[in-house]
Structure formats: C-alpha cells, structure tokens
Coordinates of C-alpha atoms in Angstrom, one line a residue:
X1 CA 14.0 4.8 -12.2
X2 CA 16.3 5.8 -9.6
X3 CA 16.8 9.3 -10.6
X4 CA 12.5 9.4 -10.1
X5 CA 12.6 7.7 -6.9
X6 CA 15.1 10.5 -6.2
X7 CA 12.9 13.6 -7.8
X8 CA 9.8 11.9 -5.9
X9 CA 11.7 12.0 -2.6
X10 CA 12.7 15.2 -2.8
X11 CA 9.0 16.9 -3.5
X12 CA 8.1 14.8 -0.3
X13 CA 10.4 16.2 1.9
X14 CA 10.0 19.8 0.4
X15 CA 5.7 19.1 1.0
X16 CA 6.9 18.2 4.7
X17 CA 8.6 20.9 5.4
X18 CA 6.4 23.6 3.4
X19 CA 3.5 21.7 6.1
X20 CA 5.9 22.0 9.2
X21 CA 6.4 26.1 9.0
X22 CA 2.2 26.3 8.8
X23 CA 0.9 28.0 11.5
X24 CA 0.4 25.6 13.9
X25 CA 0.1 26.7 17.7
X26 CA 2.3 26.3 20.1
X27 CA 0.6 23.1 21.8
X28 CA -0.3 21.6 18.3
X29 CA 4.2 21.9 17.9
X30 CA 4.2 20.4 21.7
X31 CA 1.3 17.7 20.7
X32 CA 3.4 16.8 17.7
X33 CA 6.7 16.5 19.1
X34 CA 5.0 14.2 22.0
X35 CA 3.0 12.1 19.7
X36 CA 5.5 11.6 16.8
X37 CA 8.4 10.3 19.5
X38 CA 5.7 7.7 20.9
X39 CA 4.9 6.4 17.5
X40 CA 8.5 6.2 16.7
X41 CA 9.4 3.8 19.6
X42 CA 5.7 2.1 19.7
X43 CA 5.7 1.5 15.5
X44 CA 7.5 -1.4 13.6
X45 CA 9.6 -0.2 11.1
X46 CA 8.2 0.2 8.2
X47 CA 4.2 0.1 8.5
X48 CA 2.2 -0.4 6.1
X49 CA 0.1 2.4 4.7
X50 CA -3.1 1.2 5.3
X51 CA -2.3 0.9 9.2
X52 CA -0.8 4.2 9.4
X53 CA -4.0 5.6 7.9
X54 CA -6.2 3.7 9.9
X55 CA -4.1 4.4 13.3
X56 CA -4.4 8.7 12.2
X57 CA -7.7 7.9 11.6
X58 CA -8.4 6.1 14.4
X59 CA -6.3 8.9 16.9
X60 CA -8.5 11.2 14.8
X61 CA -11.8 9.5 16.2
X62 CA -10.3 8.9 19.8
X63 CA -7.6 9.4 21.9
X64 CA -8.5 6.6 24.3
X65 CA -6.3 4.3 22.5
X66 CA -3.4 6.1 23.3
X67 CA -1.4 6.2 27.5
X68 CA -3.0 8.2 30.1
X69 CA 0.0 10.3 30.1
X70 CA -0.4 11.2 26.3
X71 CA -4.5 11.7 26.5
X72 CA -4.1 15.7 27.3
X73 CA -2.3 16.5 23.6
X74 CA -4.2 18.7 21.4
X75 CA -4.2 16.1 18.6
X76 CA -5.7 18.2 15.8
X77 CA -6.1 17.0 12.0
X78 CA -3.0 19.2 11.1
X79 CA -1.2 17.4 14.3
X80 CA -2.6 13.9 12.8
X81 CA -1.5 15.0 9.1
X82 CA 2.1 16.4 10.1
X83 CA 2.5 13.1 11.2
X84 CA 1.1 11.0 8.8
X85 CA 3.5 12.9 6.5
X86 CA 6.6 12.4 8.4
X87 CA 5.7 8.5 9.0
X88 CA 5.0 8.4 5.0
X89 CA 8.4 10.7 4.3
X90 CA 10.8 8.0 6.5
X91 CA 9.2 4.5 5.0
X92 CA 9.0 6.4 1.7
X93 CA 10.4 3.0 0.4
X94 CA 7.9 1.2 1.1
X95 CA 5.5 3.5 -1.3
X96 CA 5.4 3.8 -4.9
X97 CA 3.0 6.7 -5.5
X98 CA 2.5 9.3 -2.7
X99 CA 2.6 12.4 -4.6
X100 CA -1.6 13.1 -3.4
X101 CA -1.1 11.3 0.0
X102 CA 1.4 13.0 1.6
X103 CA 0.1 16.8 1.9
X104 CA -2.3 17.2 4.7
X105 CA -5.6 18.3 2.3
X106 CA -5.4 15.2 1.0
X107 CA -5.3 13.2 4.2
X108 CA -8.3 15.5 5.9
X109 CA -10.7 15.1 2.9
X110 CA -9.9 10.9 2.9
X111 CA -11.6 11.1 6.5
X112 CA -14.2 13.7 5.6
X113 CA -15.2 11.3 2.4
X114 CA -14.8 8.1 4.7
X115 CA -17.5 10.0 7.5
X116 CA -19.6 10.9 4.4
X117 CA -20.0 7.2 3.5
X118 CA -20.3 5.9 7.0
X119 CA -16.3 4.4 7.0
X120 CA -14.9 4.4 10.6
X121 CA -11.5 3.3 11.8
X122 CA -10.5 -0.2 12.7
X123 CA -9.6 0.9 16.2
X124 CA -8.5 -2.6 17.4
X125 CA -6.3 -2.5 14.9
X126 CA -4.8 0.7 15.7
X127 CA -4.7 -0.9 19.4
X128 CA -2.6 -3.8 18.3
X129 CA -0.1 -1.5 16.6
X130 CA 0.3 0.1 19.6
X131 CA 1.0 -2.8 21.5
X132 CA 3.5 -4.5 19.3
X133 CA 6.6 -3.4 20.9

C-alpha cells in the first residue's frame, strides 16, 4: 500500500510539472505565483477537496472575492488549474484517488459539465475560506 501511495505520488508531481512548462504567458506565470502565495497563507492546512474545487470554481466565476490588491491578475482556467494541481499535489494525503483530478483537462471540463447543468459555486463558502486566517 505504501509502495502505491509512493507510485501515485510520484505520477502527481510528474502531471504537475509536465502542466507547469505549458505555455502559459508571462502574466498567467506572474498571476500564478501571486495567487498561489495568497492561498498558501489565507488556506488551512489541509483543505478539503470539495472546498478547493468550489473556491477554483468560484475564483473561476469572480474575482470579487479575492483583495483589491490581487483583483488585476489574469486568473485564467490554466492559472485556476495549475493551482488546483499544486494545492491537490501538497495535501496529496488527504486524497485517495486523484489520478483524473489533478491534470488541468479534467478540472476545466468539471466546470464546463457543472455550467451545462446549471451548477454554480458556493461563493460564500469560498468567502469564508478566505477569511479563516
């Protein structure tokens, strides 16, 4: 069982940084860096994956829940997904089977298929997890 939990973490952290060479532009790099560090020090350790897919989903939607001084990032689905993916990758404890969830296709079609069938964010949720610390 270990030598799996092993394997599993290494795919994960071979996925994450197949996803962080992508092309991403220079302020999508810049929007990540900013936005990752503000999670880390905003975000008990570990969340839960349903909050961390509501809060992506929910920074996806708007970026009104997030400080003035972080509401000019160019927080793009591959931003939102990189970081989803790194959240995932450090709590990776906390979750028994990520093989699908942590590449970034899998994340953007969740949201397409939860727009499709009318499925927004909680975004006082995502609110409160902001606010905890």
């Amino acid at each position: 069982m270990k030598d799996e939990r092993i394997a599993k973490r290494k795919i994960i952290e071979q996925n994450s940084l197949e996803f962080k060479t992508k092309n991403l532009s220079e302020s999508e790099i810049y929007s990540f860096e900013k936005l990752y560090s503000y999670l880390n020090l905003k975000l008990k350790k570990p969340i839960n994956y349903e909050d961390l897919n509501n809060l992506c989903y929910s920074l996806f939607c708007t970026i009104d829940i997030l400080p003035e001084n972080l509401q000019f990032l160019k927080i793009t689905k591959k931003v939102l997904a990189l970081i989803r993916t790194e959240i995932l990758t450090e709590n990776f404890n906390e979750f028994i089977e990520l093989d699908d969830s942590i590449n970034e296709e899998y994340w953007i079609e969740q949201i397409r298929k939860s727009m499709i069938n009318d499925i927004w964010p909680n975004i006082e949720n995502a609110k409160i997890l902001l606010e905890s610390n």
